[in-house]
Amino acid sequence: MPLQADLSWLIAAVLLGPFVGSFLGLMSLRLPEGRPVIMGRSACPSCGRTLGPVDLVPILSFILLRGRCRTCGAAIPRRFLALELACPALALWAVAVHPSAEGFLGAVLAWQLLLLALLDAEHFWLPRALTLPLIVSGLAVAAAQGVLVEHALGAAIGFSALTLLSMAYRRFRGREGLGGGDAYLLAGGGAWCGALALPSILLIAAAAGLAFVLVQRWRGRPVGGDQPVAFGVFLALGVWLTWLYGPLGLS
Protein backbone atom coordinates (compact mmCIF):
# COMPACT_ATOMS: atom_id res chain seq x y z
CA MET A 1 0.00 0.00 0.00
CA PRO A 2 1.35 3.46 -0.87
CA LEU A 3 2.91 5.48 1.92
CA GLN A 4 0.32 8.24 1.43
CA ALA A 5 -2.50 5.76 2.08
CA ASP A 6 -0.72 4.50 5.20
CA LEU A 7 -0.40 8.06 6.52
CA SER A 8 -4.07 8.71 5.79
CA TRP A 9 -5.15 5.86 8.06
CA LEU A 10 -2.70 6.99 10.72
CA ILE A 11 -3.90 10.59 10.63
CA ALA A 12 -7.56 9.55 10.64
CA ALA A 13 -7.14 7.24 13.63
CA VAL A 14 -5.07 9.68 15.68
CA LEU A 15 -7.32 12.67 14.97
CA LEU A 16 -10.44 10.71 15.79
CA GLY A 17 -8.92 9.30 18.98
CA PRO A 18 -9.42 12.30 21.31
CA PHE A 19 -13.10 12.58 20.39
CA VAL A 20 -13.57 8.86 20.96
CA GLY A 21 -11.78 9.21 24.29
CA SER A 22 -14.11 12.00 25.36
CA PHE A 23 -17.12 9.88 24.45
CA LEU A 24 -15.71 6.87 26.31
CA GLY A 25 -15.26 9.04 29.38
CA LEU A 26 -18.91 10.01 29.20
CA MET A 27 -19.98 6.39 28.75
CA SER A 28 -17.83 5.20 31.65
CA LEU A 29 -19.69 7.59 33.96
CA ARG A 30 -23.22 7.32 32.62
CA LEU A 31 -23.54 3.60 31.92
CA PRO A 32 -23.00 2.43 35.52
CA GLU A 33 -25.56 4.99 36.69
CA GLY A 34 -28.11 3.85 34.13
CA ARG A 35 -28.22 7.26 32.47
CA PRO A 36 -28.68 7.63 28.69
CA VAL A 37 -25.44 8.14 26.82
CA ILE A 38 -26.59 9.57 23.52
CA MET A 39 -29.53 11.66 24.67
CA GLY A 40 -29.01 14.68 26.88
CA ARG A 41 -26.44 17.45 26.80
CA SER A 42 -23.23 17.24 28.81
CA ALA A 43 -23.23 19.34 31.96
CA CYS A 44 -20.89 20.18 34.82
CA PRO A 45 -21.51 17.61 37.58
CA SER A 46 -21.02 20.30 40.23
CA CYS A 47 -23.02 23.34 39.10
CA GLY A 48 -25.18 21.68 36.43
CA ARG A 49 -24.34 24.21 33.70
CA THR A 50 -24.79 22.81 30.22
CA LEU A 51 -21.41 22.62 28.54
CA GLY A 52 -20.86 24.58 25.36
CA PRO A 53 -18.48 24.04 22.43
CA VAL A 54 -15.60 25.76 24.26
CA ASP A 55 -15.88 23.19 27.05
CA LEU A 56 -16.05 20.14 24.80
CA VAL A 57 -12.98 20.30 22.57
CA PRO A 58 -10.93 17.23 23.59
CA ILE A 59 -7.60 17.93 25.32
CA LEU A 60 -7.54 21.61 24.29
CA SER A 61 -10.52 22.56 26.49
CA PHE A 62 -8.94 20.89 29.50
CA ILE A 63 -5.70 22.80 28.97
CA LEU A 64 -7.37 26.17 28.34
CA LEU A 65 -9.69 25.80 31.33
CA ARG A 66 -6.84 24.47 33.48
CA GLY A 67 -8.87 21.41 34.34
CA ARG A 68 -11.74 23.34 35.95
CA CYS A 69 -15.29 24.34 35.13
CA ARG A 70 -15.28 27.92 33.87
CA THR A 71 -18.45 28.69 35.86
CA CYS A 72 -17.99 27.14 39.31
CA GLY A 73 -14.30 26.25 39.26
CA ALA A 74 -14.92 22.59 40.13
CA ALA A 75 -12.29 20.15 38.91
CA ILE A 76 -13.07 18.39 35.64
CA PRO A 77 -12.76 14.60 36.08
CA ARG A 78 -9.23 13.63 35.04
CA ARG A 79 -10.51 10.51 33.35
CA PHE A 80 -11.61 12.62 30.37
CA LEU A 81 -8.11 13.91 29.70
CA ALA A 82 -6.61 10.47 30.33
CA LEU A 83 -8.95 8.82 27.84
CA GLU A 84 -8.58 11.63 25.31
CA LEU A 85 -4.83 10.99 25.37
CA ALA A 86 -5.04 7.19 25.60
CA CYS A 87 -7.28 6.71 22.57
CA PRO A 88 -5.01 8.43 20.01
CA ALA A 89 -2.01 6.71 21.61
CA LEU A 90 -3.66 3.31 21.12
CA ALA A 91 -4.58 4.27 17.57
CA LEU A 92 -0.98 5.27 16.87
CA TRP A 93 0.19 1.94 18.30
CA ALA A 94 -2.26 -0.04 16.15
CA VAL A 95 -1.39 1.77 12.91
CA ALA A 96 2.34 1.62 13.68
CA VAL A 97 2.18 -2.18 13.91
CA HIS A 98 -0.33 -2.57 11.06
CA PRO A 99 0.15 0.48 8.77
CA SER A 100 -3.01 0.14 6.72
CA ALA A 101 -6.78 0.05 7.05
CA GLU A 102 -6.22 -2.95 9.33
CA GLY A 103 -4.48 -0.67 11.79
CA PHE A 104 -7.46 1.68 11.81
CA LEU A 105 -9.72 -1.28 12.58
CA GLY A 106 -7.32 -2.23 15.34
CA ALA A 107 -7.82 1.21 16.85
CA VAL A 108 -11.55 0.51 16.91
CA LEU A 109 -10.82 -2.74 18.75
CA ALA A 110 -8.55 -0.96 21.22
CA TRP A 111 -11.17 1.66 22.02
CA GLN A 112 -13.78 -1.00 22.73
CA LEU A 113 -11.40 -2.95 24.96
CA LEU A 114 -10.36 0.19 26.82
CA LEU A 115 -13.92 1.02 27.87
CA LEU A 116 -14.63 -2.57 28.89
CA ALA A 117 -11.42 -2.75 30.93
CA LEU A 118 -12.26 0.53 32.66
CA LEU A 119 -15.78 -0.57 33.58
CA ASP A 120 -14.53 -3.91 34.88
CA ALA A 121 -11.73 -2.29 36.90
CA GLU A 122 -14.10 0.19 38.53
CA HIS A 123 -17.36 -1.75 38.75
CA PHE A 124 -16.57 -5.44 38.05
CA TRP A 125 -19.00 -5.07 35.16
CA LEU A 126 -18.78 -6.11 31.53
CA PRO A 127 -22.17 -5.13 30.08
CA ARG A 128 -23.54 -7.08 27.14
CA ALA A 129 -24.40 -3.76 25.52
CA LEU A 130 -20.64 -3.48 24.93
CA THR A 131 -19.43 -7.09 24.71
CA LEU A 132 -21.97 -8.08 22.05
CA PRO A 133 -20.91 -5.22 19.71
CA LEU A 134 -17.31 -6.36 20.28
CA ILE A 135 -18.26 -9.81 19.00
CA VAL A 136 -20.28 -8.47 16.08
CA SER A 137 -17.59 -6.02 14.97
CA GLY A 138 -14.95 -8.74 15.12
CA LEU A 139 -17.05 -11.07 12.99
CA ALA A 140 -17.77 -8.27 10.53
CA VAL A 141 -14.06 -7.61 10.09
CA ALA A 142 -13.41 -11.35 9.77
CA ALA A 143 -16.09 -11.63 7.08
CA ALA A 144 -14.50 -8.76 5.14
CA GLN A 145 -11.14 -10.52 5.37
CA GLY A 146 -12.56 -13.89 4.28
CA VAL A 147 -11.86 -15.69 7.58
CA LEU A 148 -15.34 -15.66 9.07
CA VAL A 149 -15.58 -19.41 9.81
CA GLU A 150 -12.41 -19.59 11.90
CA HIS A 151 -13.24 -16.41 13.79
CA ALA A 152 -16.86 -17.44 14.40
CA LEU A 153 -15.49 -20.72 15.75
CA GLY A 154 -13.15 -18.70 17.98
CA ALA A 155 -16.07 -16.71 19.35
CA ALA A 156 -18.07 -19.88 20.04
CA ILE A 157 -15.17 -21.72 21.68
CA GLY A 158 -14.16 -18.70 23.75
CA PHE A 159 -17.66 -18.22 25.09
CA SER A 160 -18.18 -21.94 25.75
CA ALA A 161 -14.83 -22.42 27.47
CA LEU A 162 -15.28 -19.71 30.10
CA THR A 163 -18.98 -20.48 30.56
CA LEU A 164 -18.20 -24.15 31.30
CA LEU A 165 -15.31 -23.15 33.56
CA SER A 166 -17.58 -20.79 35.49
CA MET A 167 -20.23 -23.49 35.87
CA ALA A 168 -17.67 -26.04 37.08
CA TYR A 169 -16.22 -23.60 39.61
CA ARG A 170 -19.67 -22.74 40.93
CA ARG A 171 -20.55 -26.43 41.25
CA PHE A 172 -17.40 -27.50 43.08
CA ARG A 173 -16.71 -24.37 45.15
CA GLY A 174 -20.28 -23.26 45.75
CA ARG A 175 -19.63 -19.66 44.71
CA GLU A 176 -19.02 -17.56 41.64
CA GLY A 177 -15.50 -17.66 40.25
CA LEU A 178 -15.92 -15.79 36.98
CA GLY A 179 -18.31 -13.05 36.00
CA GLY A 180 -20.65 -13.80 33.12
CA GLY A 181 -19.20 -10.93 31.12
CA ASP A 182 -15.78 -12.61 30.91
CA ALA A 183 -17.16 -15.30 28.58
CA TYR A 184 -18.59 -12.67 26.25
CA LEU A 185 -15.32 -10.74 26.31
CA LEU A 186 -13.32 -13.84 25.38
CA ALA A 187 -15.86 -14.53 22.65
CA GLY A 188 -15.10 -11.05 21.35
CA GLY A 189 -11.41 -11.91 21.44
CA GLY A 190 -12.09 -15.04 19.43
CA ALA A 191 -14.15 -13.05 16.94
CA TRP A 192 -11.33 -10.55 16.41
CA CYS A 193 -8.32 -12.88 16.63
CA GLY A 194 -9.58 -16.33 15.63
CA ALA A 195 -9.82 -19.71 17.32
CA LEU A 196 -6.09 -20.39 17.24
CA ALA A 197 -5.46 -17.21 19.21
CA LEU A 198 -7.53 -18.19 22.25
CA PRO A 199 -4.68 -19.96 24.12
CA SER A 200 -2.49 -16.87 23.64
CA ILE A 201 -5.22 -14.55 24.94
CA LEU A 202 -5.77 -16.69 28.01
CA LEU A 203 -2.06 -17.14 28.70
CA ILE A 204 -1.38 -13.41 28.57
CA ALA A 205 -4.45 -12.69 30.69
CA ALA A 206 -3.52 -15.31 33.30
CA ALA A 207 0.11 -14.14 33.49
CA ALA A 208 -0.89 -10.48 33.79
CA GLY A 209 -3.53 -11.30 36.39
CA LEU A 210 -1.09 -13.35 38.45
CA ALA A 211 1.52 -10.58 38.28
CA PHE A 212 -1.09 -8.08 39.47
CA VAL A 213 -2.09 -10.26 42.42
CA LEU A 214 1.53 -10.82 43.46
CA VAL A 215 2.37 -7.11 43.24
CA GLN A 216 -0.72 -6.18 45.25
CA ARG A 217 0.15 -8.71 47.95
CA TRP A 218 3.73 -7.46 48.06
CA ARG A 219 2.32 -3.96 48.63
CA GLY A 220 0.21 -5.26 51.49
CA ARG A 221 -3.07 -5.14 49.59
CA PRO A 222 -4.26 -8.77 49.41
CA VAL A 223 -6.43 -9.65 46.43
CA GLY A 224 -7.60 -12.98 45.14
CA GLY A 225 -9.28 -15.65 47.22
CA ASP A 226 -12.38 -13.98 48.61
CA GLN A 227 -11.30 -10.62 47.15
CA PRO A 228 -12.53 -10.22 43.55
CA VAL A 229 -10.13 -9.53 40.72
CA ALA A 230 -11.28 -7.74 37.57
CA PHE A 231 -10.18 -10.49 35.18
CA GLY A 232 -11.77 -8.67 32.26
CA VAL A 233 -8.96 -6.10 32.43
CA PHE A 234 -6.39 -8.82 31.78
CA LEU A 235 -8.52 -10.51 29.12
CA ALA A 236 -8.71 -7.18 27.31
CA LEU A 237 -4.93 -6.92 27.48
CA GLY A 238 -4.58 -10.46 26.13
CA VAL A 239 -6.91 -9.74 23.22
CA TRP A 240 -5.11 -6.50 22.38
CA LEU A 241 -1.57 -7.89 22.42
CA THR A 242 -2.60 -11.02 20.55
CA TRP A 243 -4.32 -9.00 17.84
CA LEU A 244 -1.29 -6.73 17.52
CA TYR A 245 1.49 -9.30 17.40
CA GLY A 246 -0.23 -12.62 16.71
CA PRO A 247 -0.64 -15.70 18.92
CA LEU A 248 2.28 -16.61 21.14
CA GLY A 249 4.51 -19.20 19.53
CA LEU A 250 2.58 -19.07 16.25
CA SER A 251 3.78 -15.80 14.74
PDB file of C-alpha atoms in Angstrom, residues 25-209:
ATOM      1  CA  GLY A  25     -15.262   9.042  29.377  1.00  0.00           C
ATOM      2  CA  LEU A  26     -18.910  10.006  29.195  1.00  0.00           C
ATOM      3  CA  MET A  27     -19.979   6.395  28.754  1.00  0.00           C
ATOM      4  CA  SER A  28     -17.830   5.204  31.654  1.00  0.00           C
ATOM      5  CA  LEU A  29     -19.685   7.593  33.959  1.00  0.00           C
ATOM      6  CA  ARG A  30     -23.215   7.316  32.620  1.00  0.00           C
ATOM      7  CA  LEU A  31     -23.539   3.595  31.919  1.00  0.00           C
ATOM      8  CA  PRO A  32     -23.003   2.427  35.523  1.00  0.00           C
ATOM      9  CA  GLU A  33     -25.562   4.990  36.692  1.00  0.00           C
ATOM     10  CA  GLY A  34     -28.115   3.849  34.125  1.00  0.00           C
ATOM     11  CA  ARG A  35     -28.220   7.259  32.472  1.00  0.00           C
ATOM     12  CA  PRO A  36     -28.685   7.627  28.693  1.00  0.00           C
ATOM     13  CA  VAL A  37     -25.437   8.139  26.816  1.00  0.00           C
ATOM     14  CA  ILE A  38     -26.595   9.568  23.516  1.00  0.00           C
ATOM     15  CA  MET A  39     -29.527  11.662  24.670  1.00  0.00           C
ATOM     16  CA  GLY A  40     -29.013  14.680  26.884  1.00  0.00           C
ATOM     17  CA  ARG A  41     -26.438  17.452  26.804  1.00  0.00           C
ATOM     18  CA  SER A  42     -23.229  17.237  28.806  1.00  0.00           C
ATOM     19  CA  ALA A  43     -23.233  19.344  31.962  1.00  0.00           C
ATOM     20  CA  CYS A  44     -20.889  20.176  34.815  1.00  0.00           C
ATOM     21  CA  PRO A  45     -21.513  17.607  37.581  1.00  0.00           C
ATOM     22  CA  SER A  46     -21.017  20.302  40.228  1.00  0.00           C
ATOM     23  CA  CYS A  47     -23.021  23.339  39.095  1.00  0.00           C
ATOM     24  CA  GLY A  48     -25.176  21.678  36.433  1.00  0.00           C
ATOM     25  CA  ARG A  49     -24.340  24.213  33.703  1.00  0.00           C
ATOM     26  CA  THR A  50     -24.787  22.814  30.217  1.00  0.00           C
ATOM     27  CA  LEU A  51     -21.408  22.622  28.542  1.00  0.00           C
ATOM     28  CA  GLY A  52     -20.856  24.579  25.361  1.00  0.00           C
ATOM     29  CA  PRO A  53     -18.480  24.045  22.434  1.00  0.00           C
ATOM     30  CA  VAL A  54     -15.604  25.761  24.259  1.00  0.00           C
ATOM     31  CA  ASP A  55     -15.884  23.192  27.052  1.00  0.00           C
ATOM     32  CA  LEU A  56     -16.049  20.137  24.801  1.00  0.00           C
ATOM     33  CA  VAL A  57     -12.976  20.296  22.568  1.00  0.00           C
ATOM     34  CA  PRO A  58     -10.933  17.230  23.587  1.00  0.00           C
ATOM     35  CA  ILE A  59      -7.596  17.927  25.321  1.00  0.00           C
ATOM     36  CA  LEU A  60      -7.538  21.609  24.295  1.00  0.00           C
ATOM     37  CA  SER A  61     -10.519  22.558  26.491  1.00  0.00           C
ATOM     38  CA  PHE A  62      -8.939  20.888  29.505  1.00  0.00           C
ATOM     39  CA  ILE A  63      -5.702  22.801  28.969  1.00  0.00           C
ATOM     40  CA  LEU A  64      -7.366  26.167  28.343  1.00  0.00           C
ATOM     41  CA  LEU A  65      -9.689  25.801  31.326  1.00  0.00           C
ATOM     42  CA  ARG A  66      -6.842  24.471  33.481  1.00  0.00           C
ATOM     43  CA  GLY A  67      -8.874  21.414  34.337  1.00  0.00           C
ATOM     44  CA  ARG A  68     -11.742  23.339  35.951  1.00  0.00           C
ATOM     45  CA  CYS A  69     -15.295  24.344  35.125  1.00  0.00           C
ATOM     46  CA  ARG A  70     -15.280  27.925  33.873  1.00  0.00           C
ATOM     47  CA  THR A  71     -18.451  28.686  35.862  1.00  0.00           C
ATOM     48  CA  CYS A  72     -17.991  27.136  39.309  1.00  0.00           C
ATOM     49  CA  GLY A  73     -14.304  26.253  39.256  1.00  0.00           C
ATOM     50  CA  ALA A  74     -14.917  22.595  40.134  1.00  0.00           C
ATOM     51  CA  ALA A  75     -12.291  20.145  38.907  1.00  0.00           C
ATOM     52  CA  ILE A  76     -13.067  18.386  35.638  1.00  0.00           C
ATOM     53  CA  PRO A  77     -12.761  14.599  36.083  1.00  0.00           C
ATOM     54  CA  ARG A  78      -9.234  13.626  35.043  1.00  0.00           C
ATOM     55  CA  ARG A  79     -10.514  10.512  33.352  1.00  0.00           C
ATOM     56  CA  PHE A  80     -11.612  12.617  30.372  1.00  0.00           C
ATOM     57  CA  LEU A  81      -8.108  13.914  29.696  1.00  0.00           C
ATOM     58  CA  ALA A  82      -6.607  10.467  30.335  1.00  0.00           C
ATOM     59  CA  LEU A  83      -8.950   8.818  27.845  1.00  0.00           C
ATOM     60  CA  GLU A  84      -8.582  11.628  25.312  1.00  0.00           C
ATOM     61  CA  LEU A  85      -4.831  10.992  25.368  1.00  0.00           C
ATOM     62  CA  ALA A  86      -5.037   7.192  25.597  1.00  0.00           C
ATOM     63  CA  CYS A  87      -7.284   6.710  22.566  1.00  0.00           C
ATOM     64  CA  PRO A  88      -5.012   8.432  20.014  1.00  0.00           C
ATOM     65  CA  ALA A  89      -2.013   6.715  21.613  1.00  0.00           C
ATOM     66  CA  LEU A  90      -3.657   3.309  21.123  1.00  0.00           C
ATOM     67  CA  ALA A  91      -4.582   4.271  17.570  1.00  0.00           C
ATOM     68  CA  LEU A  92      -0.983   5.275  16.870  1.00  0.00           C
ATOM     69  CA  TRP A  93       0.194   1.940  18.303  1.00  0.00           C
ATOM     70  CA  ALA A  94      -2.259  -0.036  16.148  1.00  0.00           C
ATOM     71  CA  VAL A  95      -1.393   1.770  12.913  1.00  0.00           C
ATOM     72  CA  ALA A  96       2.337   1.617  13.678  1.00  0.00           C
ATOM     73  CA  VAL A  97       2.178  -2.178  13.912  1.00  0.00           C
ATOM     74  CA  HIS A  98      -0.326  -2.569  11.062  1.00  0.00           C
ATOM     75  CA  PRO A  99       0.151   0.476   8.773  1.00  0.00           C
ATOM     76  CA  SER A 100      -3.013   0.140   6.722  1.00  0.00           C
ATOM     77  CA  ALA A 101      -6.784   0.047   7.048  1.00  0.00           C
ATOM     78  CA  GLU A 102      -6.219  -2.954   9.331  1.00  0.00           C
ATOM     79  CA  GLY A 103      -4.476  -0.668  11.794  1.00  0.00           C
ATOM     80  CA  PHE A 104      -7.460   1.678  11.815  1.00  0.00           C
ATOM     81  CA  LEU A 105      -9.724  -1.279  12.578  1.00  0.00           C
ATOM     82  CA  GLY A 106      -7.318  -2.230  15.341  1.00  0.00           C
ATOM     83  CA  ALA A 107      -7.818   1.210  16.853  1.00  0.00           C
ATOM     84  CA  VAL A 108     -11.549   0.510  16.914  1.00  0.00           C
ATOM     85  CA  LEU A 109     -10.821  -2.743  18.747  1.00  0.00           C
ATOM     86  CA  ALA A 110      -8.552  -0.964  21.223  1.00  0.00           C
ATOM     87  CA  TRP A 111     -11.173   1.661  22.023  1.00  0.00           C
ATOM     88  CA  GLN A 112     -13.784  -1.003  22.734  1.00  0.00           C
ATOM     89  CA  LEU A 113     -11.398  -2.949  24.956  1.00  0.00           C
ATOM     90  CA  LEU A 114     -10.356   0.189  26.824  1.00  0.00           C
ATOM     91  CA  LEU A 115     -13.916   1.015  27.870  1.00  0.00           C
ATOM     92  CA  LEU A 116     -14.627  -2.572  28.886  1.00  0.00           C
ATOM     93  CA  ALA A 117     -11.424  -2.753  30.932  1.00  0.00           C
ATOM     94  CA  LEU A 118     -12.257   0.532  32.659  1.00  0.00           C
ATOM     95  CA  LEU A 119     -15.776  -0.570  33.583  1.00  0.00           C
ATOM     96  CA  ASP A 120     -14.530  -3.906  34.881  1.00  0.00           C
ATOM     97  CA  ALA A 121     -11.732  -2.293  36.897  1.00  0.00           C
ATOM     98  CA  GLU A 122     -14.099   0.189  38.529  1.00  0.00           C
ATOM     99  CA  HIS A 123     -17.361  -1.748  38.754  1.00  0.00           C
ATOM    100  CA  PHE A 124     -16.570  -5.443  38.046  1.00  0.00           C
ATOM    101  CA  TRP A 125     -19.003  -5.069  35.165  1.00  0.00           C
ATOM    102  CA  LEU A 126     -18.779  -6.110  31.526  1.00  0.00           C
ATOM    103  CA  PRO A 127     -22.169  -5.134  30.076  1.00  0.00           C
ATOM    104  CA  ARG A 128     -23.541  -7.081  27.143  1.00  0.00           C
ATOM    105  CA  ALA A 129     -24.404  -3.758  25.522  1.00  0.00           C
ATOM    106  CA  LEU A 130     -20.640  -3.480  24.934  1.00  0.00           C
ATOM    107  CA  THR A 131     -19.431  -7.089  24.708  1.00  0.00           C
ATOM    108  CA  LEU A 132     -21.974  -8.075  22.048  1.00  0.00           C
ATOM    109  CA  PRO A 133     -20.906  -5.223  19.714  1.00  0.00           C
ATOM    110  CA  LEU A 134     -17.311  -6.359  20.281  1.00  0.00           C
ATOM    111  CA  ILE A 135     -18.262  -9.811  19.000  1.00  0.00           C
ATOM    112  CA  VAL A 136     -20.282  -8.466  16.078  1.00  0.00           C
ATOM    113  CA  SER A 137     -17.588  -6.017  14.972  1.00  0.00           C
ATOM    114  CA  GLY A 138     -14.951  -8.744  15.120  1.00  0.00           C
ATOM    115  CA  LEU A 139     -17.047 -11.074  12.986  1.00  0.00           C
ATOM    116  CA  ALA A 140     -17.774  -8.267  10.530  1.00  0.00           C
ATOM    117  CA  VAL A 141     -14.059  -7.606  10.093  1.00  0.00           C
ATOM    118  CA  ALA A 142     -13.413 -11.349   9.766  1.00  0.00           C
ATOM    119  CA  ALA A 143     -16.088 -11.629   7.077  1.00  0.00           C
ATOM    120  CA  ALA A 144     -14.502  -8.765   5.140  1.00  0.00           C
ATOM    121  CA  GLN A 145     -11.140 -10.524   5.370  1.00  0.00           C
ATOM    122  CA  GLY A 146     -12.561 -13.893   4.280  1.00  0.00           C
ATOM    123  CA  VAL A 147     -11.863 -15.690   7.583  1.00  0.00           C
ATOM    124  CA  LEU A 148     -15.344 -15.664   9.073  1.00  0.00           C
ATOM    125  CA  VAL A 149     -15.578 -19.408   9.805  1.00  0.00           C
ATOM    126  CA  GLU A 150     -12.405 -19.585  11.895  1.00  0.00           C
ATOM    127  CA  HIS A 151     -13.242 -16.410  13.793  1.00  0.00           C
ATOM    128  CA  ALA A 152     -16.860 -17.445  14.399  1.00  0.00           C
ATOM    129  CA  LEU A 153     -15.486 -20.721  15.755  1.00  0.00           C
ATOM    130  CA  GLY A 154     -13.148 -18.700  17.981  1.00  0.00           C
ATOM    131  CA  ALA A 155     -16.073 -16.711  19.355  1.00  0.00           C
ATOM    132  CA  ALA A 156     -18.069 -19.881  20.043  1.00  0.00           C
ATOM    133  CA  ILE A 157     -15.169 -21.725  21.681  1.00  0.00           C
ATOM    134  CA  GLY A 158     -14.162 -18.702  23.749  1.00  0.00           C
ATOM    135  CA  PHE A 159     -17.656 -18.218  25.089  1.00  0.00           C
ATOM    136  CA  SER A 160     -18.185 -21.936  25.747  1.00  0.00           C
ATOM    137  CA  ALA A 161     -14.829 -22.416  27.466  1.00  0.00           C
ATOM    138  CA  LEU A 162     -15.280 -19.715  30.097  1.00  0.00           C
ATOM    139  CA  THR A 163     -18.976 -20.483  30.559  1.00  0.00           C
ATOM    140  CA  LEU A 164     -18.202 -24.148  31.303  1.00  0.00           C
ATOM    141  CA  LEU A 165     -15.314 -23.154  33.563  1.00  0.00           C
ATOM    142  CA  SER A 166     -17.582 -20.793  35.488  1.00  0.00           C
ATOM    143  CA  MET A 167     -20.234 -23.494  35.866  1.00  0.00           C
ATOM    144  CA  ALA A 168     -17.670 -26.035  37.079  1.00  0.00           C
ATOM    145  CA  TYR A 169     -16.217 -23.595  39.613  1.00  0.00           C
ATOM    146  CA  ARG A 170     -19.674 -22.744  40.929  1.00  0.00           C
ATOM    147  CA  ARG A 171     -20.546 -26.433  41.250  1.00  0.00           C
ATOM    148  CA  PHE A 172     -17.397 -27.504  43.084  1.00  0.00           C
ATOM    149  CA  ARG A 173     -16.714 -24.371  45.154  1.00  0.00           C
ATOM    150  CA  GLY A 174     -20.279 -23.260  45.752  1.00  0.00           C
ATOM    151  CA  ARG A 175     -19.630 -19.663  44.709  1.00  0.00           C
ATOM    152  CA  GLU A 176     -19.023 -17.556  41.638  1.00  0.00           C
ATOM    153  CA  GLY A 177     -15.502 -17.656  40.248  1.00  0.00           C
ATOM    154  CA  LEU A 178     -15.917 -15.787  36.976  1.00  0.00           C
ATOM    155  CA  GLY A 179     -18.312 -13.045  36.000  1.00  0.00           C
ATOM    156  CA  GLY A 180     -20.648 -13.798  33.123  1.00  0.00           C
ATOM    157  CA  GLY A 181     -19.205 -10.931  31.117  1.00  0.00           C
ATOM    158  CA  ASP A 182     -15.784 -12.608  30.906  1.00  0.00           C
ATOM    159  CA  ALA A 183     -17.161 -15.298  28.584  1.00  0.00           C
ATOM    160  CA  TYR A 184     -18.590 -12.672  26.252  1.00  0.00           C
ATOM    161  CA  LEU A 185     -15.317 -10.737  26.307  1.00  0.00           C
ATOM    162  CA  LEU A 186     -13.317 -13.843  25.380  1.00  0.00           C
ATOM    163  CA  ALA A 187     -15.864 -14.528  22.649  1.00  0.00           C
ATOM    164  CA  GLY A 188     -15.100 -11.047  21.347  1.00  0.00           C
ATOM    165  CA  GLY A 189     -11.415 -11.909  21.436  1.00  0.00           C
ATOM    166  CA  GLY A 190     -12.092 -15.042  19.431  1.00  0.00           C
ATOM    167  CA  ALA A 191     -14.152 -13.049  16.943  1.00  0.00           C
ATOM    168  CA  TRP A 192     -11.328 -10.554  16.407  1.00  0.00           C
ATOM    169  CA  CYS A 193      -8.316 -12.877  16.631  1.00  0.00           C
ATOM    170  CA  GLY A 194      -9.583 -16.331  15.634  1.00  0.00           C
ATOM    171  CA  ALA A 195      -9.820 -19.710  17.321  1.00  0.00           C
ATOM    172  CA  LEU A 196      -6.086 -20.395  17.242  1.00  0.00           C
ATOM    173  CA  ALA A 197      -5.457 -17.207  19.211  1.00  0.00           C
ATOM    174  CA  LEU A 198      -7.532 -18.194  22.250  1.00  0.00           C
ATOM    175  CA  PRO A 199      -4.677 -19.958  24.120  1.00  0.00           C
ATOM    176  CA  SER A 200      -2.495 -16.873  23.636  1.00  0.00           C
ATOM    177  CA  ILE A 201      -5.217 -14.547  24.936  1.00  0.00           C
ATOM    178  CA  LEU A 202      -5.773 -16.691  28.010  1.00  0.00           C
ATOM    179  CA  LEU A 203      -2.059 -17.142  28.705  1.00  0.00           C
ATOM    180  CA  ILE A 204      -1.378 -13.410  28.573  1.00  0.00           C
ATOM    181  CA  ALA A 205      -4.450 -12.688  30.694  1.00  0.00           C
ATOM    182  CA  ALA A 206      -3.522 -15.313  33.301  1.00  0.00           C
ATOM    183  CA  ALA A 207       0.111 -14.141  33.492  1.00  0.00           C
ATOM    184  CA  ALA A 208      -0.893 -10.481  33.792  1.00  0.00           C
ATOM    185  CA  GLY A 209      -3.530 -11.300  36.387  1.00  0.00           C
TER     186      GLY A 209
END
